[in-house]
Amino acid sequence: MTESQLEVQHFDAVVVGAGFSGLYMLYKLRELGYSVRVYEAAEDVGGTWYHNRYPGARCDIESIYYNYTFSEELLNEWTWSQRFAEQPEILDYINFVANRLDLRRDIQFKTRITAARYNENYHFWEIDTDTGNLLTASYFITALGCLSASNTPNIKGMDCFKGEMYHTGKWPHEEVRFKGKRVGVIGTGSSGIQAIPIIAKEASSLTVFQRTPQYSTPAQNHAYDPEYIRQIRNNYSEIKKAMSESRHGVPSFPREELAIEVSPDVRKQAYEKAWQEGGLFTLLYQFSDLGFGENANETAQDFIRSKIREIVQDPEVADKLMPSFFYGTKRPIIDTNYFETYNRENVTLVDIKNTPIMEITPTGLKTEETEFELDMIVFATGFDAITGPFFKMDIRGKGGVPLKEKWAGGANLKTYLGLATAGFPNMFMITGPQSPSVLSNMIVSIEQHVEWIADFLEYLRKNNHDEFDVAPPAEEAWSEQCREITEMTLLPKTDSWYMGANIEGKPRGFLAFAGGVGLYRQICNDVAAKGYEGFITLPASRAMNL
Ligand code: NA7
């Protein structure tokens, strides 16, 4: 440890993570004159897009809506090449922003925050890093990303595997070659569904180990026409307004018609049009009852199942690919040639719900029925979503209470607006649990949170206050409201990572606010307009004494 690392450094704000949210938080606070330092475990900026560099990785939100909107210069200086940008292009965009706004000078890379404790005497956070920094900060701001704690199942024998092993969420920076190899992919969520068609084209054989069949619809990706981009730029202020008032952070809205009230022909036409048009929410937006009514939802399920049957030539394989949960209760998936891939001779689908994986052997993988010889295993097994990244740090609030303890048990997951949690003063969470986060275009939600947090800090500064906490009744009421809204939808009826159901031992409970980004923004604005109702703020009354 160097001498300088032993010195305690104090910042107005310490931000954890240099993805989309951490970068904007840094910029915003720096502009307002606060001292800020961002800590990032990776070697460079990008967050989710730094790590998820597996083949086929791309965003499921249209590129023109998946960028910062706070700066007209940034909007005009960057041009997306295609409707759904691939990971390298998104990472280039993030680098462009980091360079353009000169952000790196306030980021310490290759440094993981390991612990943060609230000091009740001095009203600041004491923060530890794995590189030995000793830090204090008036405000501790988590910008962790909702999908940053990867989930690798613990399968017997996995340490003995002699071949290559990867997780899509922690993909290496060196090129991974599939050519001539027997590859196994475990998991058919969005990451698996993006990677499978690409790997299948190169590998000598690909075996897909599927636990739950998924609905997926074609992305219908294409290159952007420059004239279209020009029109978008000219209308961006209206587009931005529509995104901020919308349900999912994209400038479109569900049609008012009910699926159960129109004829089967009208429904089929609507679904067919959506299928051809592509996009993440297009099919879900055809009728306003698809997210709420079981019978309505079944009509969309039937349509997608019929498409799978049309595409997949072998009826037995098609049977195995038939999803059966409520469409949209897991984040919809869009693909390029996913189901078509099962018509390839070198691709085999294994249903591991019926014949579970027993162990990984030095040369492959054994299910209850068969032993597969493999040169490479790709885990596309997802993440310990939303709360997982918090628990990788030892965060302790008032009375030394660990956050993990406070949030233990599904019903105990309590936050206020997904922005703060009682007993953890001066801590903000960007896209934390019980905010719209993963149910939305993340960047829209990130910008809203960052701007709201910055306004709150300005309010505290102007009023000469230096501590805030959440009033427990406000947190109770918010958590209850989140549960009530979720119960009105089909969302809690499915075992999904939204519910924490993908992680063994994780308490069940819906992890986001399901009322839509428009309503959510309105609620947050009302709280601010009422003098940050639900928060307790205290005057700055002590001199700093380090
Ligand atoms: P997901 O959507 O969580 O998908 C993970 C997949 O891995 C899914 O098919 C899981 O099956 C499967 N899985 C998870 N654990 C296991 C074990 N132990 N054994 C076998 N199969 C398993 O993660 P993704 O990375 O694909 O996508 C995450 C989000 O990123 C996505 O929603 C987009 O928003 C972008 P299951 O369905 O749990 O039965």
CSV table of C-alpha atoms and ligand atoms in Angstrom, one decimal, residues 60 147 151 153 168 186-192 211-212 330-331 352-353 380-383 497 502, ligand 1:
chain,number,residue,atom,x,y,z
A,60,ASP,CA,-33.3,-4.7,-27.3
A,147,LEU,CA,-27.8,-7.0,-14.3
A,151,ASN,CA,-25.3,-16.1,-11.9
A,153,PRO,CA,-25.1,-22.4,-11.3
A,168,THR,CA,-22.1,-14.4,-21.2
A,186,ILE,CA,-26.8,-23.5,-21.0
A,187,GLY,CA,-29.7,-21.1,-20.8
A,188,THR,CA,-32.1,-19.6,-23.3
A,189,GLY,CA,-32.8,-16.2,-21.9
A,190,SER,CA,-32.1,-13.1,-24.0
A,191,SER,CA,-28.3,-13.6,-23.9
A,192,GLY,CA,-28.6,-17.3,-25.0
A,211,ARG,CA,-34.7,-25.3,-18.9
A,212,THR,CA,-37.6,-23.0,-19.8
A,330,LYS,CA,-40.5,-12.2,-18.4
A,331,ARG,CA,-38.8,-9.4,-20.3
A,352,ILE,CA,-33.1,-30.1,-19.1
A,353,LYS,CA,-36.4,-29.7,-17.2
A,380,ALA,CA,-26.0,-18.0,-20.5
A,381,THR,CA,-27.6,-18.3,-17.1
A,382,GLY,CA,-28.3,-14.7,-16.3
A,383,PHE,CA,-27.9,-12.6,-13.2
A,497,TRP,CA,-35.7,-13.0,-12.4
A,502,ASN,CA,-33.9,-17.7,-10.8
B,1,NA7,P1,-32.0,-14.7,-18.1
B,1,NA7,O1,-33.1,-14.0,-18.8
B,1,NA7,O2,-32.1,-14.8,-16.6
B,1,NA7,O3,-31.8,-16.2,-18.7
B,1,NA7,C1,-31.1,-17.1,-18.1
B,1,NA7,C2,-31.3,-18.5,-18.7
B,1,NA7,O4,-30.5,-19.5,-18.0
B,1,NA7,C3,-32.7,-18.9,-18.6
B,1,NA7,O5,-33.0,-19.7,-19.7
B,1,NA7,C4,-32.7,-19.8,-17.4
B,1,NA7,O6,-33.7,-20.8,-17.3
B,1,NA7,C5,-31.3,-20.5,-17.5
B,1,NA7,N1,-30.8,-20.9,-16.3
B,1,NA7,C6,-30.6,-20.2,-15.1
B,1,NA7,N2,-30.1,-21.0,-14.2
B,1,NA7,C7,-30.0,-22.2,-14.7
B,1,NA7,C8,-29.6,-23.5,-14.2
B,1,NA7,N3,-29.1,-23.6,-12.9
B,1,NA7,N4,-29.6,-24.6,-15.0
B,1,NA7,C9,-30.1,-24.4,-16.2
B,1,NA7,N5,-30.5,-23.3,-16.8
B,1,NA7,C10,-30.5,-22.2,-16.0
B,1,NA7,O7,-30.6,-14.0,-18.4
B,1,NA7,P2,-30.1,-13.4,-19.7
B,1,NA7,O8,-28.6,-13.0,-19.5
B,1,NA7,O9,-30.4,-14.2,-20.9
B,1,NA7,O10,-30.9,-12.1,-19.9
B,1,NA7,C11,-31.0,-11.1,-18.9
B,1,NA7,C12,-31.6,-9.8,-19.4
B,1,NA7,O11,-30.6,-9.2,-20.1
B,1,NA7,C13,-32.7,-9.9,-20.3
B,1,NA7,O12,-34.0,-10.0,-19.7
B,1,NA7,C14,-32.6,-8.6,-21.1
B,1,NA7,O13,-33.2,-7.6,-20.3
B,1,NA7,C15,-31.2,-8.4,-21.1
B,1,NA7,P3,-35.1,-20.4,-16.5
B,1,NA7,O14,-35.8,-19.5,-17.5
B,1,NA7,O15,-34.7,-19.7,-15.2
B,1,NA7,O16,-35.7,-21.7,-16.3
